[in-house]
Amino acid sequence: KAPTFADKLIGGWTITSILTEQSGFPLTFSAAGVGGGTRPNLVPGVNPQISGKRSNQQRVQSWFNTAAFVTPPSYTFGTVGRTFTGVRGPGISNLDSSLEKLTSFEGLSTQFRVEMFNVTNTPHFSMPDTARQDAAFGTISSTVLSPPQREMQFALKIIF
């Protein structure tokens, strides 16, 4: 066993974490049309997903292949369903963690705590623009879970 002073310094630590991994939701597309439905047509043979490794900047500028969707002819319904599972919105990957130290001295106890939110500093993107007629179609313009950057807080509790 470690000497009492060393045990007070290095013993009694607890670490806890909460990991959240969530896939994105299916997208709901729309298209402005005359006298018909409000959904776009899916272009046959064109993959709506963009494959390969891409940076966050590339992903927010082009979340999906916009060439896979066209506005339907007037007085017709689009072929894309109400929710489209061929492309999903951004998912969430988040790690929150806490490090806690309990120490007791003669009749006095202390609890030191460090809490870290979004430890990996992962951005959480909002849904992409899914309105075929918009200039921003296929792009992501904001983040969710404000603020998306890493946060830390410290606490000291004295019990006597």
Short mmCIF file of C-alpha atoms in Angstrom, two decimals, residues 19-143:
data_model
loop_
_atom_site.label_atom_id
_atom_site.label_comp_id
_atom_site.label_asym_id
_atom_site.label_seq_id
_atom_site.Cartn_x
_atom_site.Cartn_y
_atom_site.Cartn_z
CA LEU A 19 -20.47 8.40 -25.18
CA THR A 20 -23.22 9.26 -27.65
CA GLU A 21 -23.14 7.81 -31.18
CA GLN A 22 -26.23 8.51 -33.26
CA SER A 23 -26.81 8.11 -36.97
CA GLY A 24 -28.46 10.91 -38.89
CA PHE A 25 -32.16 11.14 -39.68
CA PRO A 26 -33.57 10.53 -43.17
CA LEU A 27 -33.92 13.70 -45.21
CA THR A 28 -37.15 15.30 -46.40
CA PHE A 29 -36.72 16.86 -49.85
CA SER A 30 -38.94 19.44 -51.53
CA ALA A 31 -39.17 20.97 -54.99
CA ALA A 32 -41.14 23.96 -56.22
CA GLY A 33 -43.39 22.88 -59.06
CA VAL A 34 -46.48 23.99 -60.91
CA GLY A 35 -49.70 22.08 -60.20
CA GLY A 36 -48.07 18.92 -58.91
CA GLY A 37 -46.30 17.48 -55.94
CA THR A 38 -43.69 19.22 -53.89
CA ARG A 39 -40.99 16.56 -54.13
CA PRO A 40 -38.14 16.26 -56.62
CA ASN A 41 -37.46 13.41 -59.03
CA LEU A 42 -34.53 11.10 -58.38
CA VAL A 43 -32.30 10.89 -61.46
CA PRO A 44 -31.92 7.21 -62.45
CA GLY A 45 -28.36 5.90 -62.23
CA VAL A 46 -27.03 8.86 -60.24
CA ASN A 47 -25.97 8.06 -56.69
CA PRO A 48 -27.24 10.69 -54.23
CA GLN A 49 -24.46 9.84 -51.77
CA ILE A 50 -20.95 11.22 -52.10
CA SER A 51 -18.49 8.52 -51.15
CA GLY A 52 -14.88 8.74 -50.02
CA LYS A 53 -13.05 10.55 -47.25
CA ARG A 54 -13.85 14.26 -47.16
CA SER A 55 -12.98 17.10 -44.80
CA ASN A 56 -15.67 18.81 -42.72
CA GLN A 57 -15.41 21.83 -45.03
CA GLN A 58 -16.11 19.66 -48.10
CA ARG A 59 -18.96 17.88 -46.33
CA VAL A 60 -20.81 21.08 -45.33
CA GLN A 61 -20.42 22.56 -48.82
CA SER A 62 -21.82 19.43 -50.44
CA TRP A 63 -23.55 17.01 -48.05
CA PHE A 64 -25.09 14.97 -50.88
CA ASN A 65 -24.92 14.82 -54.68
CA THR A 66 -27.35 17.53 -55.77
CA ALA A 67 -27.20 16.28 -59.39
CA ALA A 68 -29.21 13.23 -58.26
CA PHE A 69 -32.33 15.40 -57.78
CA VAL A 70 -34.28 17.41 -60.37
CA THR A 71 -37.49 19.43 -60.25
CA PRO A 72 -40.34 17.35 -61.75
CA PRO A 73 -42.17 18.54 -64.85
CA SER A 74 -45.26 20.73 -64.29
CA TYR A 75 -48.39 18.95 -63.08
CA THR A 76 -46.52 15.81 -61.98
CA PHE A 77 -45.52 14.36 -58.65
CA GLY A 78 -41.87 13.83 -57.81
CA THR A 79 -40.49 10.31 -57.39
CA VAL A 80 -38.74 10.92 -54.05
CA GLY A 81 -40.81 9.79 -51.07
CA ARG A 82 -41.78 11.91 -48.09
CA THR A 83 -38.63 10.83 -46.25
CA PHE A 84 -35.64 9.70 -48.25
CA THR A 85 -33.37 7.14 -46.57
CA GLY A 86 -30.84 7.05 -49.43
CA VAL A 87 -29.12 10.02 -47.80
CA ARG A 88 -29.21 10.79 -44.11
CA GLY A 89 -28.50 13.99 -42.23
CA PRO A 90 -25.47 14.39 -39.98
CA GLY A 91 -25.24 12.10 -37.00
CA ILE A 92 -23.91 12.91 -33.56
CA SER A 93 -20.66 11.69 -32.05
CA ASN A 94 -20.07 13.12 -28.59
CA LEU A 95 -17.98 12.25 -25.53
CA ASP A 96 -18.56 13.90 -22.15
CA SER A 97 -16.28 12.96 -19.27
CA SER A 98 -15.71 13.69 -15.60
CA LEU A 99 -12.66 13.24 -13.38
CA GLU A 100 -13.27 13.30 -9.64
CA LYS A 101 -10.95 13.12 -6.61
CA LEU A 102 -12.16 12.42 -3.07
CA THR A 103 -9.81 13.18 -0.19
CA SER A 104 -10.37 13.04 3.58
CA PHE A 105 -8.37 14.89 6.21
CA GLU A 106 -9.05 14.89 9.93
CA GLY A 107 -12.81 15.56 9.97
CA LEU A 108 -12.67 17.38 6.62
CA SER A 109 -13.47 15.93 3.20
CA THR A 110 -12.88 17.50 -0.18
CA GLN A 111 -14.22 16.63 -3.56
CA PHE A 112 -12.41 18.05 -6.61
CA ARG A 113 -14.13 17.60 -9.96
CA VAL A 114 -13.26 18.39 -13.58
CA GLU A 115 -16.10 18.01 -16.08
CA MET A 116 -15.44 18.07 -19.81
CA PHE A 117 -18.15 18.36 -22.44
CA ASN A 118 -17.50 17.42 -26.09
CA VAL A 119 -14.04 16.13 -25.15
CA THR A 120 -13.16 15.32 -28.77
CA ASN A 121 -14.23 18.81 -29.94
CA THR A 122 -16.41 17.30 -32.68
CA PRO A 123 -18.73 19.72 -34.52
CA HIS A 124 -22.42 18.81 -34.57
CA PHE A 125 -23.91 19.93 -37.87
CA SER A 126 -27.53 20.89 -38.50
CA MET A 127 -29.53 19.35 -41.35
CA PRO A 128 -28.60 20.28 -44.93
CA ASP A 129 -30.82 22.45 -47.14
CA THR A 130 -33.17 20.02 -48.91
CA ALA A 131 -35.25 22.46 -51.00
CA ARG A 132 -34.32 21.75 -54.65
CA GLN A 133 -35.04 25.35 -55.72
CA ASP A 134 -32.69 26.94 -53.15
CA ALA A 135 -29.23 28.17 -54.09
CA ALA A 136 -27.94 26.51 -50.90
CA PHE A 137 -29.40 23.09 -51.87
CA GLY A 138 -27.22 20.34 -50.39
CA THR A 139 -25.22 22.60 -48.07
CA ILE A 140 -25.10 22.86 -44.28
CA SER A 141 -25.03 26.38 -42.87
CA SER A 142 -25.00 25.92 -39.10
CA THR A 143 -24.23 23.71 -36.14
#
